[in-house]
Coordinates of C-alpha atoms and ligand atoms in Angstrom, one line a residue:
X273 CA 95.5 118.4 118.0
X274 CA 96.7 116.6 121.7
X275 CA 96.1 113.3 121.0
X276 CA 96.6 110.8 124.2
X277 CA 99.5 108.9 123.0
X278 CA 101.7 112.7 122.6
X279 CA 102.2 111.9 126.7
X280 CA 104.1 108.7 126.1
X281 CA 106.1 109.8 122.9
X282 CA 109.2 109.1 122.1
X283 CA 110.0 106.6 125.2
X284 CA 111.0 103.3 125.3
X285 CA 107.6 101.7 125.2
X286 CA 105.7 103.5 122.8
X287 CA 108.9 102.7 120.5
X288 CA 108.3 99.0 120.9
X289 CA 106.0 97.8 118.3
X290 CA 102.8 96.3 119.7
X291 CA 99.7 94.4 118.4
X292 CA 96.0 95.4 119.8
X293 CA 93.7 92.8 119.6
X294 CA 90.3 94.2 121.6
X295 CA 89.8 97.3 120.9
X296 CA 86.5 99.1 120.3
X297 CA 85.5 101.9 118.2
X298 CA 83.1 103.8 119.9
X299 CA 85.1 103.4 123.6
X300 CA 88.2 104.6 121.2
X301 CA 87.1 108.3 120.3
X302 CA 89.7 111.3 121.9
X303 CA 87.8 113.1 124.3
X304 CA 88.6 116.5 122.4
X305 CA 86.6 115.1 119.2
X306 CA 84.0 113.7 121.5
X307 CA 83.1 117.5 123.5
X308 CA 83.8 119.0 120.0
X309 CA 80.6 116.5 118.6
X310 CA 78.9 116.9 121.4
X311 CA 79.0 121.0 121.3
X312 CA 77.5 120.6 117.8
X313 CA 74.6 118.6 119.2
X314 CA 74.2 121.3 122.0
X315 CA 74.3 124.2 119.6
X316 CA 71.6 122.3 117.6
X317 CA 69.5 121.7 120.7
X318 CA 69.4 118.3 120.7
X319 CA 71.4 117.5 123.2
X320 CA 72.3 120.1 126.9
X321 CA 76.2 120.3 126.4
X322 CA 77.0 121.3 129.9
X323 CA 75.1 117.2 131.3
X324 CA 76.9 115.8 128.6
X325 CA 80.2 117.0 129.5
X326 CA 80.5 116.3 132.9
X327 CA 79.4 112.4 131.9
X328 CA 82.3 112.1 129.1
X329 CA 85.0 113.6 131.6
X330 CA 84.3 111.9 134.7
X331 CA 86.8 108.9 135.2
X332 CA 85.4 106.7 137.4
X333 CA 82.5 104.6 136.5
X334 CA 81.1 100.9 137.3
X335 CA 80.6 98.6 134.3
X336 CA 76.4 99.7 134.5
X337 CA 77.7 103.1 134.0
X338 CA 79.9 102.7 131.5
X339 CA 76.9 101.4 129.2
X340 CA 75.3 104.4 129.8
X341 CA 77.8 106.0 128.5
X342 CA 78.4 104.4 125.4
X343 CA 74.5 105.4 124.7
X344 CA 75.6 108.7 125.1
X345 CA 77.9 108.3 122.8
X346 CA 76.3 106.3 120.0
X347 CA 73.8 109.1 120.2
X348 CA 76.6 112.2 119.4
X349 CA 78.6 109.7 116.6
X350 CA 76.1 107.8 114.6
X351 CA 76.0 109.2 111.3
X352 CA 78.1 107.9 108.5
X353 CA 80.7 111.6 108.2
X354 CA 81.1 110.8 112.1
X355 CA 81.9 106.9 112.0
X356 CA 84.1 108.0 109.2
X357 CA 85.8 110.9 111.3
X358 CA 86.0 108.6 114.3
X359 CA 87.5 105.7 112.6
X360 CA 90.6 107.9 110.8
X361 CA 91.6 109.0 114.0
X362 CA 91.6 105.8 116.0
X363 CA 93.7 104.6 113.4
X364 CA 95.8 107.3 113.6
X365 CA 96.1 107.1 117.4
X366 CA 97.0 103.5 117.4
X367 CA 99.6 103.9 115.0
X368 CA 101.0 107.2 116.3
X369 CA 102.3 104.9 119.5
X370 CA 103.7 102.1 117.2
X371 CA 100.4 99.9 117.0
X372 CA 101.4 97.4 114.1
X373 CA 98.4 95.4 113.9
X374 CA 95.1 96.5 115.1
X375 CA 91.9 94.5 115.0
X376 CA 89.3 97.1 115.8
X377 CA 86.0 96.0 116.6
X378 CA 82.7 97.9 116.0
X379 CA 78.9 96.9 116.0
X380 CA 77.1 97.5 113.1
X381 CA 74.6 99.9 113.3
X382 CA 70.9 100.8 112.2
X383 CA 69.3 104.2 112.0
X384 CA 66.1 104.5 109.6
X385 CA 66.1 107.8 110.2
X386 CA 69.1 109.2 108.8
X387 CA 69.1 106.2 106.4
X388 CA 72.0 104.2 107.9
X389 CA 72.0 100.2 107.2
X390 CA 74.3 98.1 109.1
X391 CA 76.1 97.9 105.7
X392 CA 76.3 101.5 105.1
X393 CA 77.7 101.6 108.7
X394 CA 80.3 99.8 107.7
X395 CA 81.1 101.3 104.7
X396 CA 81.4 104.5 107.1
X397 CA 84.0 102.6 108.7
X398 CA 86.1 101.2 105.8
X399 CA 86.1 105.0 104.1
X400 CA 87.6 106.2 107.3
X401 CA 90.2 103.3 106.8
X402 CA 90.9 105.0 103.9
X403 CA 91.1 108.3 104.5
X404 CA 94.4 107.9 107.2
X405 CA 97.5 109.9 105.3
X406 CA 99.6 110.4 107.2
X407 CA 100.3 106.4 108.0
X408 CA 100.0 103.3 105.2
X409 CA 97.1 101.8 106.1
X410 CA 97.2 97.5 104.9
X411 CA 93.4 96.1 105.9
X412 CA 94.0 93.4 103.5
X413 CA 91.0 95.0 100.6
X414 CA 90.7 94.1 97.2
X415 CA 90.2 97.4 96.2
X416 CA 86.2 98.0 94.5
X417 CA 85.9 99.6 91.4
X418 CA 84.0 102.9 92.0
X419 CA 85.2 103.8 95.1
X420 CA 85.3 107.3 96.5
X421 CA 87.8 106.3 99.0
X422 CA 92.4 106.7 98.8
X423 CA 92.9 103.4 99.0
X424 CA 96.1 101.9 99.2
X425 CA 97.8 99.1 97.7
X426 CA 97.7 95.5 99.8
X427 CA 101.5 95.1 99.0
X428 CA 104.6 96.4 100.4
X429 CA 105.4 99.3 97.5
X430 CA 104.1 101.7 99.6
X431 CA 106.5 101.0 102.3
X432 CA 109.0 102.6 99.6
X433 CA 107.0 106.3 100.7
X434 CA 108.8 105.9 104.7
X435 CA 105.7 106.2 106.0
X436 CA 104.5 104.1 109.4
X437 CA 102.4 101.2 108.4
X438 CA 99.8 99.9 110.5
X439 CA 97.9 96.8 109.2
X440 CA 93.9 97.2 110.4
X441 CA 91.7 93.8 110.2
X442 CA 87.8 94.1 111.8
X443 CA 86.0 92.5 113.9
X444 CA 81.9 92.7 113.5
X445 CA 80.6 93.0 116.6
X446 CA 77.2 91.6 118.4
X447 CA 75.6 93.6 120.9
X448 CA 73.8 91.2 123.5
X449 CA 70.6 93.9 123.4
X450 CA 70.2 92.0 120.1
X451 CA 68.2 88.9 118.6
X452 CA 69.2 85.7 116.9
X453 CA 68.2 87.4 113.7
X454 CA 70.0 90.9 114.0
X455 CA 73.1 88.7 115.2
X456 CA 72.5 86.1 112.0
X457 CA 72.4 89.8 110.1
X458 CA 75.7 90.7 111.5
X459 CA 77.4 87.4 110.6
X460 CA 76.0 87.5 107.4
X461 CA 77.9 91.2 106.3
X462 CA 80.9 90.1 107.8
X463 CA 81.1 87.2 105.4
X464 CA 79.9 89.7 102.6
X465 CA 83.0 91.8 104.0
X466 CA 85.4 89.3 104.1
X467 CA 87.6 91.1 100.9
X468 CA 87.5 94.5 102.9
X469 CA 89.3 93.1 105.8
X470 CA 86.7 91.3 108.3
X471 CA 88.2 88.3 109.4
X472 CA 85.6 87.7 112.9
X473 CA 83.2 88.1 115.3
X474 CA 82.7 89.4 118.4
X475 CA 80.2 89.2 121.0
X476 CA 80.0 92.2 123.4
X477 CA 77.5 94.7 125.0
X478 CA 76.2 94.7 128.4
X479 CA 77.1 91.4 130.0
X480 CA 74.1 91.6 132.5
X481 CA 71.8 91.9 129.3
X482 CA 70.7 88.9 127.1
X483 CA 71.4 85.1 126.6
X484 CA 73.9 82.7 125.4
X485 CA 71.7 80.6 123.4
X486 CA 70.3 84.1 121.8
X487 CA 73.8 84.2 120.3
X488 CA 74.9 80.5 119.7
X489 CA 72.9 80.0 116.2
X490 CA 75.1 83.0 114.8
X491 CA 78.2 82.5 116.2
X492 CA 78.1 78.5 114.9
X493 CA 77.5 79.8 111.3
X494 CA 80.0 82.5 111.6
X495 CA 82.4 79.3 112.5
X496 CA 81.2 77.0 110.1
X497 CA 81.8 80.0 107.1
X498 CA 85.2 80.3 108.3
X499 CA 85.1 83.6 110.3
X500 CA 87.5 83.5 113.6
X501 CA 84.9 84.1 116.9
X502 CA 86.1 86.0 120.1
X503 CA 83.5 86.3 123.0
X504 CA 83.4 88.8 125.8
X505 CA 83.2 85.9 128.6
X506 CA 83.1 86.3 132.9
X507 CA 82.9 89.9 133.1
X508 CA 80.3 89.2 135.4
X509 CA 79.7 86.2 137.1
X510 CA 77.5 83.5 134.9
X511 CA 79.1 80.2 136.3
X512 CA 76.8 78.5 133.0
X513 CA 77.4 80.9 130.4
X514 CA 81.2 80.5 130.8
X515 CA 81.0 76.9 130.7
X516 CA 79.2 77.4 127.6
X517 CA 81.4 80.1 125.8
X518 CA 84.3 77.8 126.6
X519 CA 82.9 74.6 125.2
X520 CA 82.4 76.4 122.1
X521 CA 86.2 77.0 122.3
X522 CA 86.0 80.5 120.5
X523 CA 89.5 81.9 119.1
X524 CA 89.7 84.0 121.7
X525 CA 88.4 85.6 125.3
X526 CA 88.1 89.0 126.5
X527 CA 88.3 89.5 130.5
X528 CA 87.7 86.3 132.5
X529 CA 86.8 88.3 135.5
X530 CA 84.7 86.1 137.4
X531 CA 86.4 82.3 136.6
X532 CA 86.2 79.9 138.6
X533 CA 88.3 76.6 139.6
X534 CA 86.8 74.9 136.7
X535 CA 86.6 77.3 134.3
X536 CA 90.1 78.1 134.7
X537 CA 91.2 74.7 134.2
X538 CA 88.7 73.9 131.6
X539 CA 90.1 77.5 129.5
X540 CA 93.6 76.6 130.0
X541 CA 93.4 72.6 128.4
X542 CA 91.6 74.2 125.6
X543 CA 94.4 76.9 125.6
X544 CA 92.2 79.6 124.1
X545 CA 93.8 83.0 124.6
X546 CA 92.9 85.7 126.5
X547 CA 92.2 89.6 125.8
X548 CA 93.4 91.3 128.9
X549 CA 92.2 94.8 129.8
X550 CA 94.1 95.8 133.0
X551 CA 92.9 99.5 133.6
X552 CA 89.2 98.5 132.2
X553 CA 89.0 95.8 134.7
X554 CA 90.0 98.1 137.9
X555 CA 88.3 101.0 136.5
X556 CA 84.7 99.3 135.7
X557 CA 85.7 97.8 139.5
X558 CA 85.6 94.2 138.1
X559 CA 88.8 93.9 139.4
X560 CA 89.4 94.8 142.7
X561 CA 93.3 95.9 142.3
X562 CA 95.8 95.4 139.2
X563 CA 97.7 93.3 141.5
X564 CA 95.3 90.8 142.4
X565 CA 94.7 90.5 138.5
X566 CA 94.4 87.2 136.7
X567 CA 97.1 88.4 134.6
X568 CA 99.6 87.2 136.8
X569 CA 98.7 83.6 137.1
X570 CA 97.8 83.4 133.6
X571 CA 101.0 85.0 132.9
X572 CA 103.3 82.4 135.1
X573 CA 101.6 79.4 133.8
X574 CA 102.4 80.1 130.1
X575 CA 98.7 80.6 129.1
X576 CA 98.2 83.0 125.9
X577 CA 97.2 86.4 126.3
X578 CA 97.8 89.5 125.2
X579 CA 97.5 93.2 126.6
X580 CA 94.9 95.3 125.5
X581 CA 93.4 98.7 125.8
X582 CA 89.2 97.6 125.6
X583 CA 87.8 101.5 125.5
X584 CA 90.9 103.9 124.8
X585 CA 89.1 107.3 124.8
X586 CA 86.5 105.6 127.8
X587 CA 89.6 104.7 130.2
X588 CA 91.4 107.3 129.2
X589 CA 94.6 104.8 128.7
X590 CA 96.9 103.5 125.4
X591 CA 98.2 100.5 125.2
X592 CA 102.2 101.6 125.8
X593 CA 100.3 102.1 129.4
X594 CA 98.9 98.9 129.8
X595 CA 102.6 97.3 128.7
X596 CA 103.8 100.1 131.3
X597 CA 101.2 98.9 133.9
X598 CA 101.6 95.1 133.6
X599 CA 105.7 95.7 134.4
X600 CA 105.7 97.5 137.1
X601 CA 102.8 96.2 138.8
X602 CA 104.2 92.3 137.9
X603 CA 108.2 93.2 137.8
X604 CA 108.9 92.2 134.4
X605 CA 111.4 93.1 132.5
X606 CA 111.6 94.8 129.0
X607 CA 112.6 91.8 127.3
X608 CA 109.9 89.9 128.6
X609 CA 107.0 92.1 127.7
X610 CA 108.6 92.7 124.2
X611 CA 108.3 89.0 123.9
X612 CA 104.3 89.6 125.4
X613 CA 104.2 92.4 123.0
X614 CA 105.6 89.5 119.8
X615 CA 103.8 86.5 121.2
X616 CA 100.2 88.0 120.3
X617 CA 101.5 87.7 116.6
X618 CA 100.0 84.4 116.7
X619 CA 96.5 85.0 118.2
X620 CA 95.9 87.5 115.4
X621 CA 92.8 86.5 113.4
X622 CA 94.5 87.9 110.3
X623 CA 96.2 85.4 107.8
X624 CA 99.5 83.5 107.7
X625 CA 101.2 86.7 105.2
X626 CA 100.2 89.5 108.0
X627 CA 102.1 87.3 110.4
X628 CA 105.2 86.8 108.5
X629 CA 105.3 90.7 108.0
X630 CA 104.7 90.7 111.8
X631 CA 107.1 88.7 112.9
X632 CA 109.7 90.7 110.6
X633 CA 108.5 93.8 112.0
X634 CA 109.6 92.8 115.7
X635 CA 112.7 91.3 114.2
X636 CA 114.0 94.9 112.9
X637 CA 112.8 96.4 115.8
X638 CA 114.7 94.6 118.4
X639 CA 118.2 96.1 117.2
X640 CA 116.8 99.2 117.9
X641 CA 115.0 98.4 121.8
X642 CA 118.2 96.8 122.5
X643 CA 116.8 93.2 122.8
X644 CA 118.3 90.2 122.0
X645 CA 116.4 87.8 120.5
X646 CA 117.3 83.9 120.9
Ligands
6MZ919 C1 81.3 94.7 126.9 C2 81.8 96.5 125.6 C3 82.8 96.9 126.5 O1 80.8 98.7 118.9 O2 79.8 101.0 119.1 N1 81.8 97.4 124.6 N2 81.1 95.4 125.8 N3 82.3 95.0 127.8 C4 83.0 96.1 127.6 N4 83.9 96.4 128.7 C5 83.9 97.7 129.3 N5 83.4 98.0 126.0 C6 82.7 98.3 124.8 O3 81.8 100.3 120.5 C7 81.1 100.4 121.8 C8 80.4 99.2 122.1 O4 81.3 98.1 122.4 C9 80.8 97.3 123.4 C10 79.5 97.8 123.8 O5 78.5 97.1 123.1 C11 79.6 99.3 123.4 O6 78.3 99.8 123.1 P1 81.1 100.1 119.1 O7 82.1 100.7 118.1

């Protein structure tokens, strides 16, 4: 099966290892599995195909739109063989264009009717973890006794087998539809998860939807229990709310869209790094052109950030595109974004280990970019 990475193989930047640090599962999914799930629904009559269709194919949509769409899709995917099919292949997508570290992102999900928990969500999620062969999958488990899954060993012997290795951590995300409680909820399996490879917390959903001090109680516990916190902040303009997310100086942002003076000066003397999503940003128009991004100035003045891809499958991009995108639109040269590429080593919310395996990772694979590392 075509899988969207195939058009970049084998060039220069789908050969530099990378690290993806906001990515979402459900905006992840290849289209092909997404029509193929959503022919089944159609066949079954709950859903017309044909509507469907044209919604997952069309390319341009606002941000309103786009959470629409993820409706749509929560609607063909949630049930626990699907989160696990949808999972094993994002993996494998990641890692097929050199992904070395991927913290994927998901919100737990309830559905009495087919007897899904936000727990047995997630355990959807960590069997597809464990059902990648074809790559060596590290999401730092203590293996259970009793389970169904092929998991793998949390050293390096099975780096002996050649195989690609991509190591997974998750993120536990917070819809802002949702309540103090069903956020304290979330917090509270992500702690439970902590041995499977959850190491934070994000806050996410539709921006125009809900309030900050909805969220707050949870996302203090989750800090005070030791989970790392990174908060979808300005992707629409809420002068207050960004204050606030940036006095609670979370481990990281995602977007910054709609900063202003102060918040910019305020984010960069707390120096917490940003998540950027280049195509998301133009494509949800929240950005009117890639090079009137804040990438740039965030970029020249040193700040931390790190490229991302946001919604794979919804954007139709990888992230060898968005390294591709941020060169050419910023002229910056290959050693430069391989150092971009390196430097999000230390905004991982992974542990100190992952990092040193990291950093030797990029080592080895400089020789074979042709970089030269000081
Ligand atoms: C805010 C977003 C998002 O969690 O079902 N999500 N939230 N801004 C964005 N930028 C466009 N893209 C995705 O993945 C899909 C969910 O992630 C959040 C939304 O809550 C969306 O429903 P999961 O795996």
């Amino acid at each position: 099966m075509a899988t969207r990475s195939d058009s970049t193989a084998g060039n220069w930047w789908q050969m530099m290892p990378k690290v993806e640090l906001h990515a979402h599962l459900n905006g992840s999914i290849r289209d092909t599995t997404l029509l193929e799930l959503a022919r089944e629904l159609g066949e079954k009559g709950s859903i017309v195909f044909s509507d469907v269709e044209q919604v997952i194919m069309k390319n341009d949509r606002s941000l309103r739109e786009v959470f629409k769409l993820f409706d749509l899709i929560h609607l063909i995917t949630t049930d626990h063989k699907t989160v696990t099919r949808i999972t094993k292949e994002v993996i494998e997508d990641f890692a097929a264009e050199n992904v070395v570290y991927l913290e994927l992102r998901t919100t737990p999900k309830r559905n009495a009717s087919i007897g899904m928990s936000k727990e047995s969500y997630l355990q959807a999620v960590l069997e597809g973890l464990m059902a990648v062969k074809n790559v060596d999958v590290d999401f730092g488990q203590e293996v259970n006794e009793g389970s169904t899954g092929n998991s793998h060993p949390t050293n390096d012997v099975c780096c002996l087998s050649n195989k690609k290795k991509i190591y997974v951590r998750l993120l536990l995300s917070i819809d802002r539809r949702e309540s103090t409680e069903a956020a304290m909820e979330t917090v509270e399996l992500a702690l439970r998860l902590k041995r499977s490879g959850v190491v934070g917390i994000d806050l996410s959903g539709n921006p125009a939807i809900g309030e900050w001090k909805t969220f707050l109680p949870a996302l203090k516990f989750a800090k005070e229990e030791g989970l790392s916190v990174t908060l979808h902040c300005g992707e629409v303009p809420n002068s207050q709310e960004v204050h606030a997310m940036l006095d609670f100086i979370p481990g990281r942002i995602g977007h910054a869209c709609f900063l202003e003076e102060d918040h910019w000066r305020k984010l960069k003397s707390y120096k917490i790094p940003v998540e950027i999503c280049l195509t998301s940003n133009i494509r949800t128009e929240s950005i009117s052109s890639v090079d009137v991004h804040h990438f740039a100035d965030l970029y020249e003045s040193r700040h931390p950030i790190t490229l991302c891809t946001d919604d794979s499958g919804v954007f139709s991009t990888s992230l060898s595109n968005e390294f591709v995108l941020a060169a050419s639109t910023f002229g910056i040269g290959k050693k430069e974004m391989y150092e971009l590429a390196r430097d999000a080593i230390n905004f991982i919310f992974g542990g100190d280990g992952v990092k040193e395996k990291l950093e030797e990772i990029f080592a080895s694979a400089a020789v074979e970019l042709e970089i030269s590392i000081d």
